[in-house]
Tab-separated table of C-alpha atoms (C1' of nucleotides) in Angstrom:
chain	number	residue	atom	x	y	z
A	23	MET	CA	-81.276	57.049	91.032
A	24	ASP	CA	-84.248	54.648	91.261
A	25	GLU	CA	-82.022	52.314	93.244
A	26	GLY	CA	-81.367	55.042	95.788
A	27	VAL	CA	-77.765	55.492	94.717
A	28	ARG	CA	-76.623	59.054	95.390
A	29	ASN	CA	-73.150	59.039	93.933
A	30	VAL	CA	-71.472	57.126	91.172
A	31	TYR	CA	-67.915	56.760	89.847
A	32	SER	CA	-66.932	56.960	86.222
A	33	HIS	CA	-65.977	53.297	86.107
A	34	GLN	CA	-69.424	52.330	87.359
A	35	ILE	CA	-71.116	54.343	84.630
A	36	ALA	CA	-68.713	52.810	82.153
A	37	ALA	CA	-69.683	49.309	83.218
A	38	ILE	CA	-73.372	50.109	82.831
A	39	CYS	CA	-73.156	51.569	79.358
A	40	GLY	CA	-70.368	49.443	77.970
A	41	ALA	CA	-67.615	52.036	77.748
A	42	THR	CA	-64.338	52.816	79.494
A	43	ALA	CA	-63.941	55.027	82.533
A	44	ALA	CA	-61.746	57.427	80.566
A	45	ARG	CA	-64.345	57.853	77.898
A	46	VAL	CA	-67.079	58.538	80.434
A	47	ARG	CA	-64.990	61.247	82.069
A	48	ARG	CA	-64.146	62.765	78.689
A	49	ASP	CA	-67.807	62.914	77.733
A	50	LEU	CA	-68.844	64.413	81.034
A	51	MET	CA	-66.202	67.082	80.504
A	52	VAL	CA	-68.142	68.119	77.415
A	53	ILE	CA	-71.399	68.158	79.333
A	54	GLY	CA	-69.684	70.492	81.755
A	55	TYR	CA	-70.620	68.684	84.914
A	56	THR	CA	-67.792	68.216	87.367
A	57	GLY	CA	-67.626	65.388	89.847
A	58	SER	CA	-65.669	65.080	92.997
A	59	PRO	CA	-62.654	62.788	93.380
A	60	ILE	CA	-64.054	61.649	96.683
A	61	HIS	CA	-67.628	60.830	95.903
A	62	GLY	CA	-67.621	60.674	92.132
A	63	TYR	CA	-70.629	62.203	90.422
A	64	ALA	CA	-73.836	63.131	92.237
A	65	VAL	CA	-76.471	61.147	90.376
A	66	LYS	CA	-79.280	63.662	90.581
A	67	GLU	CA	-77.230	66.667	89.516
A	68	LEU	CA	-75.526	64.632	86.812
A	69	ILE	CA	-78.845	63.636	85.282
A	70	GLU	CA	-80.000	67.222	85.373
A	71	SER	CA	-76.845	68.406	83.649
A	72	ILE	CA	-77.151	65.784	80.936
A	73	ASP	CA	-80.806	66.646	80.366
A	74	LEU	CA	-79.949	70.303	80.182
A	75	PHE	CA	-77.261	69.603	77.645
A	76	LEU	CA	-79.124	67.130	75.453
A	77	ASP	CA	-82.792	67.921	75.714
A	78	SER	CA	-84.791	70.889	74.713
A	79	PRO	CA	-86.739	71.919	77.826
A	80	GLU	CA	-89.920	72.533	75.856
A	81	GLY	CA	-89.632	69.227	74.013
A	82	GLN	CA	-89.251	68.593	70.304
A	83	ARG	CA	-91.897	67.266	67.974
A	84	VAL	CA	-91.244	64.885	65.149
A	85	ALA	CA	-92.751	64.116	61.740
A	86	LEU	CA	-92.722	60.634	60.272
A	87	VAL	CA	-92.962	60.031	56.525
A	88	GLY	CA	-93.927	56.575	55.290
A	89	VAL	CA	-96.584	54.691	57.222
A	90	GLY	CA	-95.552	51.216	56.143
A	91	ASN	CA	-94.607	48.338	58.406
A	92	LEU	CA	-91.530	50.046	59.703
A	93	GLY	CA	-93.242	53.399	60.120
A	94	LEU	CA	-96.050	51.836	62.102
A	95	ALA	CA	-93.616	49.959	64.288
A	96	LEU	CA	-91.779	53.197	65.053
A	97	LEU	CA	-95.014	54.979	65.893
A	98	ALA	CA	-95.866	52.235	68.345
A	99	TYR	CA	-92.355	52.153	69.727
A	100	PHE	CA	-92.027	55.847	70.449
A	101	THR	CA	-95.454	56.375	71.910
A	102	GLY	CA	-94.761	57.599	75.429
A	103	ARG	CA	-91.151	56.442	75.400
A	104	ARG	CA	-89.384	59.784	75.386
A	105	PRO	CA	-91.552	62.549	76.782
A	106	LYS	CA	-89.347	65.198	75.195
A	107	LEU	CA	-89.550	63.602	71.765
A	108	SER	CA	-92.926	62.703	70.337
A	109	ILE	CA	-94.024	61.880	66.824
A	110	VAL	CA	-96.950	64.214	66.248
A	111	ALA	CA	-97.629	63.804	62.536
A	112	ALA	CA	-97.316	60.969	60.043
A	113	PHE	CA	-97.472	61.214	56.267
A	114	ASP	CA	-98.010	58.792	53.412
A	115	LYS	CA	-98.820	59.058	49.748
A	116	ASP	CA	-101.187	56.086	49.976
A	117	PRO	CA	-104.737	57.477	50.477
A	118	GLU	CA	-105.632	54.297	52.361
A	119	LYS	CA	-103.210	55.016	55.179
A	120	VAL	CA	-104.139	58.603	55.610
A	121	ASN	CA	-106.439	60.725	57.778
A	122	ARG	CA	-106.455	58.338	60.656
A	123	VAL	CA	-105.043	58.256	64.136
A	124	VAL	CA	-102.394	55.595	64.655
A	125	HIS	CA	-100.927	55.114	68.120
A	126	GLY	CA	-102.086	58.572	69.040
A	127	CYS	CA	-100.604	60.162	65.962
A	128	ARG	CA	-102.604	61.720	63.148
A	129	SER	CA	-101.710	60.679	59.611
A	130	TYR	CA	-101.930	63.082	56.672
A	131	PRO	CA	-101.538	62.798	52.919
A	132	LEU	CA	-98.056	63.639	51.712
A	133	SER	CA	-99.440	66.673	49.915
A	134	GLN	CA	-100.120	68.330	53.257
A	135	LEU	CA	-96.607	67.795	54.598
A	136	ARG	CA	-95.332	71.268	53.871
A	137	GLU	CA	-98.368	72.847	55.473
A	138	VAL	CA	-98.470	70.701	58.617
A	139	VAL	CA	-94.729	70.609	59.249
A	140	GLY	CA	-94.455	74.320	58.615
A	141	GLN	CA	-97.344	75.363	60.790
A	142	GLN	CA	-96.463	73.061	63.667
A	143	ARG	CA	-92.796	74.068	63.348
A	144	LEU	CA	-91.643	70.437	63.319
A	145	GLU	CA	-87.857	70.274	63.209
A	146	ILE	CA	-87.199	66.564	63.011
A	147	GLY	CA	-88.248	64.077	60.361
A	148	ILE	CA	-88.126	60.299	60.168
A	149	ILE	CA	-87.998	58.842	56.669
A	150	THR	CA	-89.393	55.337	56.262
A	151	VAL	CA	-90.315	55.382	52.592
A	152	PRO	CA	-88.805	53.209	49.836
A	153	ALA	CA	-85.307	54.167	48.725
A	154	GLY	CA	-86.482	55.708	45.481
A	155	GLU	CA	-88.611	58.302	47.230
A	156	ALA	CA	-86.260	59.170	50.055
A	157	GLN	CA	-84.451	62.065	48.392
A	158	THR	CA	-87.689	63.744	47.308
A	159	VAL	CA	-89.137	63.384	50.782
A	160	ALA	CA	-85.946	64.711	52.341
A	161	GLU	CA	-86.065	67.816	50.187
A	162	LEU	CA	-89.702	68.335	51.056
A	163	LEU	CA	-88.907	68.066	54.754
A	164	VAL	CA	-85.979	70.451	54.516
A	165	GLU	CA	-88.032	73.010	52.602
A	166	SER	CA	-90.652	72.792	55.310
A	167	GLY	CA	-88.139	73.666	58.007
A	168	VAL	CA	-86.807	70.341	59.227
A	169	ARG	CA	-83.206	70.432	60.498
A	170	GLY	CA	-82.679	66.853	61.633
A	171	ILE	CA	-83.520	63.674	59.748
A	172	VAL	CA	-83.413	60.013	60.667
A	173	ASN	CA	-83.247	58.109	57.398
A	174	PHE	CA	-84.192	54.433	57.294
A	175	ALA	CA	-84.179	54.280	53.504
A	176	PRO	CA	-81.082	52.651	52.019
A	177	ALA	CA	-80.153	55.753	50.034
A	178	PRO	CA	-77.658	58.487	50.857
A	179	LEU	CA	-79.469	61.789	51.268
A	180	GLN	CA	-78.218	65.027	49.807
A	181	VAL	CA	-79.179	67.887	52.104
A	182	PRO	CA	-77.964	71.411	52.873
A	183	PRO	CA	-75.185	71.631	55.453
A	184	HIS	CA	-77.402	72.972	58.240
A	185	VAL	CA	-79.433	69.740	58.208
A	186	TYR	CA	-78.185	66.791	60.211
A	187	VAL	CA	-78.871	63.332	58.816
A	188	GLU	CA	-78.628	60.132	60.815
A	189	GLU	CA	-78.575	57.131	58.511
A	190	LEU	CA	-80.049	53.920	59.875
A	191	ASP	CA	-79.711	51.328	57.175
A	192	VAL	CA	-81.109	48.078	58.481
A	193	THR	CA	-80.032	46.029	55.490
A	194	GLN	CA	-76.516	47.362	55.740
A	195	ALA	CA	-76.394	46.504	59.423
A	196	LEU	CA	-77.495	42.953	58.716
A	197	GLU	CA	-74.955	42.623	55.928
A	198	LYS	CA	-72.237	43.852	58.241
A	199	ALA	CA	-73.183	41.322	60.893
A	200	ALA	CA	-73.315	38.601	58.231
A	201	TYR	CA	-69.916	39.593	56.882
A	202	PHE	CA	-68.154	39.524	60.210
A	203	ALA	CA	-69.977	36.372	61.289
A	204	ARG	CA	-68.619	34.685	58.213
A	205	LYS	CA	-65.129	36.049	58.642
A	206	SER	CA	-64.942	34.982	62.250
A	207	ARG	CA	-66.055	31.513	61.213
A	208	VAL	CA	-63.344	31.176	58.588
A	209	GLY	CA	-60.882	32.758	60.983
A	210	GLU	CA	-59.978	35.385	58.455
A	211	LEU	CA	-60.908	38.375	60.535
A	212	LYS	CA	-58.413	41.106	59.898
A	213	THR	CA	-55.604	40.916	62.432
B	16	MET	CA	-75.445	47.580	34.908
B	17	ASP	CA	-79.215	47.716	34.351
B	18	GLU	CA	-78.671	50.972	32.515
B	19	GLY	CA	-76.304	49.266	30.113
B	20	VAL	CA	-73.253	51.032	31.501
B	21	ARG	CA	-70.169	48.903	31.007
B	22	ASN	CA	-67.531	50.942	32.749
B	23	VAL	CA	-67.575	53.398	35.597
B	24	TYR	CA	-65.101	55.798	37.203
B	25	SER	CA	-64.479	56.109	40.882
B	26	HIS	CA	-65.930	59.614	41.014
B	27	GLN	CA	-69.157	58.356	39.450
B	28	ILE	CA	-69.506	55.627	42.059
B	29	ALA	CA	-68.725	58.221	44.703
B	30	ALA	CA	-71.520	60.478	43.474
B	31	ILE	CA	-74.001	57.603	43.571
B	32	CYS	CA	-73.234	56.437	47.069
B	33	GLY	CA	-72.412	59.766	48.654
B	34	ALA	CA	-68.695	59.349	49.167
B	35	THR	CA	-65.475	60.754	47.729
B	36	ALA	CA	-63.573	59.322	44.788
B	37	ALA	CA	-60.550	58.670	46.966
B	38	ARG	CA	-62.586	56.671	49.426
B	39	VAL	CA	-64.126	54.571	46.685
B	40	ARG	CA	-60.701	53.724	45.288
B	41	ARG	CA	-59.387	52.908	48.761
B	42	ASP	CA	-62.277	50.561	49.418
B	43	LEU	CA	-61.934	48.834	46.077
B	44	MET	CA	-58.270	48.278	46.896
B	45	VAL	CA	-59.452	46.206	49.845
B	46	ILE	CA	-61.866	44.281	47.661
B	47	GLY	CA	-58.897	43.524	45.455
B	48	TYR	CA	-60.470	44.504	42.182
B	49	THR	CA	-58.302	46.641	39.971
B	50	GLY	CA	-59.666	49.079	37.423
B	51	SER	CA	-58.008	50.629	34.447
B	52	PRO	CA	-56.971	54.276	34.262
B	53	ILE	CA	-58.508	54.442	30.808
B	54	HIS	CA	-61.912	52.911	31.295
B	55	GLY	CA	-62.306	52.935	35.034
B	56	TYR	CA	-63.910	49.837	36.537
B	57	ALA	CA	-65.752	47.215	34.488
B	58	VAL	CA	-69.193	47.173	36.079
B	59	LYS	CA	-69.893	43.466	35.684
B	60	GLU	CA	-66.539	42.284	36.990
B	61	LEU	CA	-66.639	44.833	39.776
B	62	ILE	CA	-70.013	43.592	40.990
B	63	GLU	CA	-68.761	40.025	40.900
B	64	SER	CA	-65.691	40.932	42.911
B	65	ILE	CA	-67.738	42.754	45.514
B	66	ASP	CA	-70.177	39.857	45.808
B	67	LEU	CA	-67.305	37.454	46.150
B	68	PHE	CA	-65.818	39.562	48.898
B	69	LEU	CA	-68.973	40.352	50.846
B	70	ASP	CA	-71.389	37.506	50.322
B	71	SER	CA	-71.285	33.892	51.234
B	72	PRO	CA	-71.975	32.014	47.989
B	73	GLU	CA	-74.277	29.533	49.694
B	74	GLY	CA	-76.200	32.313	51.469
B	75	GLN	CA	-76.587	32.910	55.196
B	76	ARG	CA	-79.692	32.311	57.245
B	77	VAL	CA	-80.839	34.521	60.062
B	78	ALA	CA	-82.786	34.143	63.297
B	79	LEU	CA	-84.966	36.907	64.676
B	80	VAL	CA	-85.831	37.131	68.368
B	81	GLY	CA	-88.771	39.268	69.444
B	82	VAL	CA	-91.862	39.228	67.252
B	83	GLY	CA	-93.231	42.617	68.320
B	84	ASN	CA	-94.021	45.528	66.077
B	85	LEU	CA	-90.429	46.049	65.080
B	86	GLY	CA	-89.744	42.352	64.609
B	87	LEU	CA	-92.766	41.974	62.366
B	88	ALA	CA	-91.767	44.995	60.335
B	89	LEU	CA	-88.309	43.534	59.811
B	90	LEU	CA	-89.728	40.190	58.755
B	91	ALA	CA	-91.862	41.938	56.163
B	92	TYR	CA	-89.004	44.152	55.077
B	93	PHE	CA	-86.457	41.407	54.487
B	94	THR	CA	-88.745	38.970	52.762
B	95	GLY	CA	-87.167	38.509	49.348
B	96	ARG	CA	-85.014	41.595	49.625
B	97	ARG	CA	-81.590	40.028	49.886
B	98	PRO	CA	-81.526	36.548	48.373
B	99	LYS	CA	-78.305	35.719	50.200
B	100	LEU	CA	-79.717	36.765	53.565
B	101	SER	CA	-83.052	35.398	54.699
B	102	ILE	CA	-84.710	35.300	58.081
B	103	VAL	CA	-85.693	31.661	58.483
B	104	ALA	CA	-86.784	31.483	62.111
B	105	ALA	CA	-88.445	33.866	64.543
B	106	PHE	CA	-88.725	33.470	68.296
B	107	ASP	CA	-90.832	34.989	71.031
B	108	LYS	CA	-91.627	34.188	74.616
B	109	ASP	CA	-95.283	35.122	74.130
B	110	PRO	CA	-97.233	31.907	73.371
B	111	GLU	CA	-99.707	33.960	71.343
B	112	LYS	CA	-97.108	34.919	68.756
B	113	VAL	CA	-95.650	31.503	68.329
B	114	ASN	CA	-96.038	28.489	66.045
B	115	ARG	CA	-97.229	30.469	63.111
B	116	VAL	CA	-95.870	31.482	59.764
B	117	VAL	CA	-95.346	35.205	59.386
B	118	HIS	CA	-94.165	36.570	56.058
B	119	GLY	CA	-92.946	33.139	55.125
B	120	CYS	CA	-91.054	32.689	58.360
B	121	ARG	CA	-91.933	30.157	61.043
B	122	SER	CA	-92.152	31.429	64.620
B	123	TYR	CA	-91.114	29.315	67.573
B	124	PRO	CA	-91.283	29.670	71.340
B	125	LEU	CA	-88.097	31.051	72.848
B	126	SER	CA	-87.527	27.738	74.601
B	127	GLN	CA	-86.798	26.108	71.255
B	128	LEU	CA	-84.220	28.678	70.208
B	129	ARG	CA	-81.175	26.639	71.120
B	130	GLU	CA	-82.515	23.612	69.315
B	131	VAL	CA	-83.623	25.361	66.131
B	132	VAL	CA	-80.654	27.703	65.799
B	133	GLY	CA	-78.249	24.884	66.553
B	134	GLN	CA	-79.752	22.369	64.165
B	135	GLN	CA	-80.180	24.826	61.324
B	136	ARG	CA	-76.710	26.232	61.970
B	137	LEU	CA	-77.967	29.809	61.987
B	138	GLU	CA	-75.057	32.196	62.423
B	139	ILE	CA	-76.791	35.559	62.558
B	140	GLY	CA	-79.333	36.845	65.051
B	141	ILE	CA	-81.506	39.934	65.148
B	142	ILE	CA	-82.588	41.063	68.612
B	143	THR	CA	-85.840	43.017	68.800
B	144	VAL	CA	-86.825	42.328	72.392
B	145	PRO	CA	-87.171	44.885	75.214
B	146	ALA	CA	-83.903	46.182	76.625
B	147	GLY	CA	-84.173	44.151	79.806
B	148	GLU	CA	-84.180	40.849	77.954
B	149	ALA	CA	-81.549	41.667	75.351
B	150	GLN	CA	-78.506	40.390	77.231
B	151	THR	CA	-80.163	37.073	78.083
B	152	VAL	CA	-81.246	36.578	74.500
B	153	ALA	CA	-77.782	37.486	73.243
B	154	GLU	CA	-76.190	34.877	75.468
B	155	LEU	CA	-78.693	32.301	74.316
B	156	LEU	CA	-77.930	33.091	70.682
B	157	VAL	CA	-74.178	32.939	71.228
B	158	GLU	CA	-74.436	29.625	73.034
B	159	SER	CA	-76.422	28.294	70.110
B	160	GLY	CA	-73.679	29.166	67.652
B	161	VAL	CA	-74.519	32.676	66.476
B	162	ARG	CA	-71.493	34.802	65.495
B	163	GLY	CA	-73.128	37.992	64.309
B	164	ILE	CA	-75.871	39.981	66.036
B	165	VAL	CA	-77.916	43.010	65.032
B	166	ASN	CA	-79.186	44.537	68.251
B	167	PHE	CA	-82.157	46.891	68.181
B	168	ALA	CA	-82.556	46.905	71.953
B	169	PRO	CA	-81.198	50.029	73.662
B	170	ALA	CA	-78.763	48.056	75.791
B	171	PRO	CA	-75.062	47.390	75.250
B	172	LEU	CA	-74.475	43.675	74.765
B	173	GLN	CA	-71.661	41.808	76.422
B	174	VAL	CA	-70.510	39.009	74.125
B	175	PRO	CA	-67.362	36.950	73.556
B	176	PRO	CA	-64.806	38.510	71.210
B	177	HIS	CA	-65.536	36.188	68.293
B	178	VAL	CA	-69.091	37.529	68.082
B	179	TYR	CA	-69.710	40.706	66.102
B	180	VAL	CA	-72.462	43.010	67.340
B	181	GLU	CA	-74.017	45.776	65.281
B	182	GLU	CA	-75.972	48.142	67.515
B	183	LEU	CA	-78.950	49.861	65.930
B	184	ASP	CA	-80.476	52.057	68.587
B	185	VAL	CA	-83.439	53.849	67.078
B	186	THR	CA	-84.059	56.055	70.081
B	187	GLN	CA	-80.449	57.111	70.157
B	188	ALA	CA	-80.565	57.969	66.469
B	189	LEU	CA	-83.627	60.136	66.990
B	190	GLU	CA	-82.046	61.842	69.978
B	191	LYS	CA	-78.955	62.558	67.922
B	192	ALA	CA	-81.015	64.081	65.135
B	193	ALA	CA	-82.975	66.110	67.685
B	194	TYR	CA	-79.802	67.326	69.352
B	195	PHE	CA	-78.156	68.519	66.167
B	196	ALA	CA	-81.399	69.971	64.857
B	197	ARG	CA	-81.608	72.056	67.990
B	198	LYS	CA	-77.960	73.092	67.894
B	199	SER	CA	-78.156	74.145	64.266
B	200	ARG	CA	-81.208	76.221	65.119
B	201	VAL	CA	-79.483	78.039	67.935
B	202	GLY	CA	-76.354	78.328	65.847
B	203	GLU	CA	-74.293	76.692	68.525
B	204	LEU	CA	-73.012	73.815	66.433
B	205	LYS	CA	-69.416	73.169	67.345
B	206	THR	CA	-67.121	75.158	65.070
C	20	DA	C1'	-55.360	54.706	98.559
C	21	DT	C1'	-58.726	56.192	95.073
C	22	DC	C1'	-60.934	59.133	92.260
C	23	DT	C1'	-61.400	63.230	88.893
C	24	DG	C1'	-59.818	66.373	85.076
C	25	DT	C1'	-56.977	66.750	81.291
C	26	DG	C1'	-52.539	67.267	78.335
C	27	DA	C1'	-50.320	64.140	75.491
C	28	DA	C1'	-49.958	60.021	72.819
C	29	DC	C1'	-52.031	56.887	70.001
C	30	DT	C1'	-55.165	54.682	66.549
C	31	DC	C1'	-57.262	54.128	62.515
C	32	DG	C1'	-60.133	55.661	58.873
C	33	DT	C1'	-60.080	59.497	55.506
C	34	DT	C1'	-58.045	62.565	52.331
C	35	DC	C1'	-54.195	64.443	49.733
C	36	DA	C1'	-51.306	64.326	46.101
C	37	DC	C1'	-48.625	62.398	42.805
C	38	DA	C1'	-46.265	58.694	39.991
C	39	DG	C1'	-47.549	55.808	36.333
C	40	DC	C1'	-50.312	54.749	32.432
C	41	DT	C1'	-52.749	55.597	27.977
D	19	DA	C1'	-55.829	65.502	29.391
D	20	DG	C1'	-57.865	62.162	32.744
D	21	DC	C1'	-57.852	58.142	35.268
D	22	DT	C1'	-56.060	54.551	38.872
D	23	DG	C1'	-53.217	52.833	42.844
D	24	DT	C1'	-51.027	54.105	46.859
D	25	DG	C1'	-47.416	56.245	50.172
D	26	DA	C1'	-47.809	59.961	53.150
D	27	DA	C1'	-50.211	63.430	55.719
D	28	DC	C1'	-54.174	64.530	58.217
D	29	DG	C1'	-57.707	64.521	61.765
D	30	DA	C1'	-61.173	63.119	65.028
D	31	DG	C1'	-62.120	60.172	68.571
D	32	DT	C1'	-60.052	57.139	72.146
D	33	DT	C1'	-56.970	55.846	75.588
D	34	DC	C1'	-52.990	56.662	78.521
D	35	DA	C1'	-51.126	58.402	82.377
D	36	DC	C1'	-50.425	61.557	85.803
D	37	DA	C1'	-51.079	65.924	88.624
D	38	DG	C1'	-54.209	67.428	92.028
D	39	DA	C1'	-57.420	66.644	95.681
D	40	DT	C1'	-58.766	64.474	100.026
DNA sequence: ATCTGTGAACTCGTTCACAGCT
DNA sequence: AGCTGTGAACGAGTTCACAGAT
């Protein structure tokens, strides 16, 4: 849209986001927006439909647990990146890291998590604590009303079925890349 | 093994890593290690088999491009975590961030990437640069001999088929969690 | 011609379920 | 009884391929 393009075809979208034209059309079917065979999809309306489908109009606020290196990096990264998704509270058990404002986000002691998350009705939690504490933190978040979790700790979380967990295991990702790099070198990649 | 357990059954492994017994057995089939119906899998031998399958005995060394918040956090995170996988060189285009030693890892200007990665035969690259620079960096890495990439930039990379790319889009993960959190709230989760 | 929307086919990882073993 | 190894069935996401529209 910034480039002044009014209409776009599925194969153009596919090229941009690294997919196939068929997959783009399939996904847009789910969104419910219908293009025209002549002009493809109207960019402005398409964006609106996608926003309507994906975003909450009033925005969603996020809690982050674990203000270590990774937690800090995420706070910096998300500041002002997605207007509809902002990290509004950070928690840590280390008293040193607590009761400050980091990248525009207030940090609290872990003991106040239930209170803050509950009162502010935060529904999404990011876990960046060591693996051993992840499950405890997850349970705390869930009890406080969180329904979606992004878990950076290399530990599988056990949560009730109404809670969605997105696992982001950095070590695992690196190991995967290392594995396939090695296999492609030896030429043993599965055929 | 640290707990002195000598043998373990597939359903026990499954419970630990959040999978099903059937899946564990399937995966171990691929590894090639065979357990016994009486005693299950011998922990020590199993670990050795997995290491043999997954790891390179001589270890693999990794390059990191983009010494921002996220890059720094990753450097700190991986220091001494996986002995067989160490980040040995970091790169950035910002002269301020360069020619230092961060968490035991030397940082170089981007212009030296080809030289350093080539000479040290680094095969794995981590990309933590802004989205707009990711493709350029990826090409540079591939030209220098990298065969496995972990990409944190929210941009799909175009690479030759012998290069494996693991995409780790933090924003996307958060959006996914937010989406499903919202759906589970409204009770509209697909049935 | 060229594009969309979509039923049908396909792919590939997961799960079932059971023979074989002790 | 309880476990493993594995052929077979299953299922969810992807791709094919074509009718319909202009």
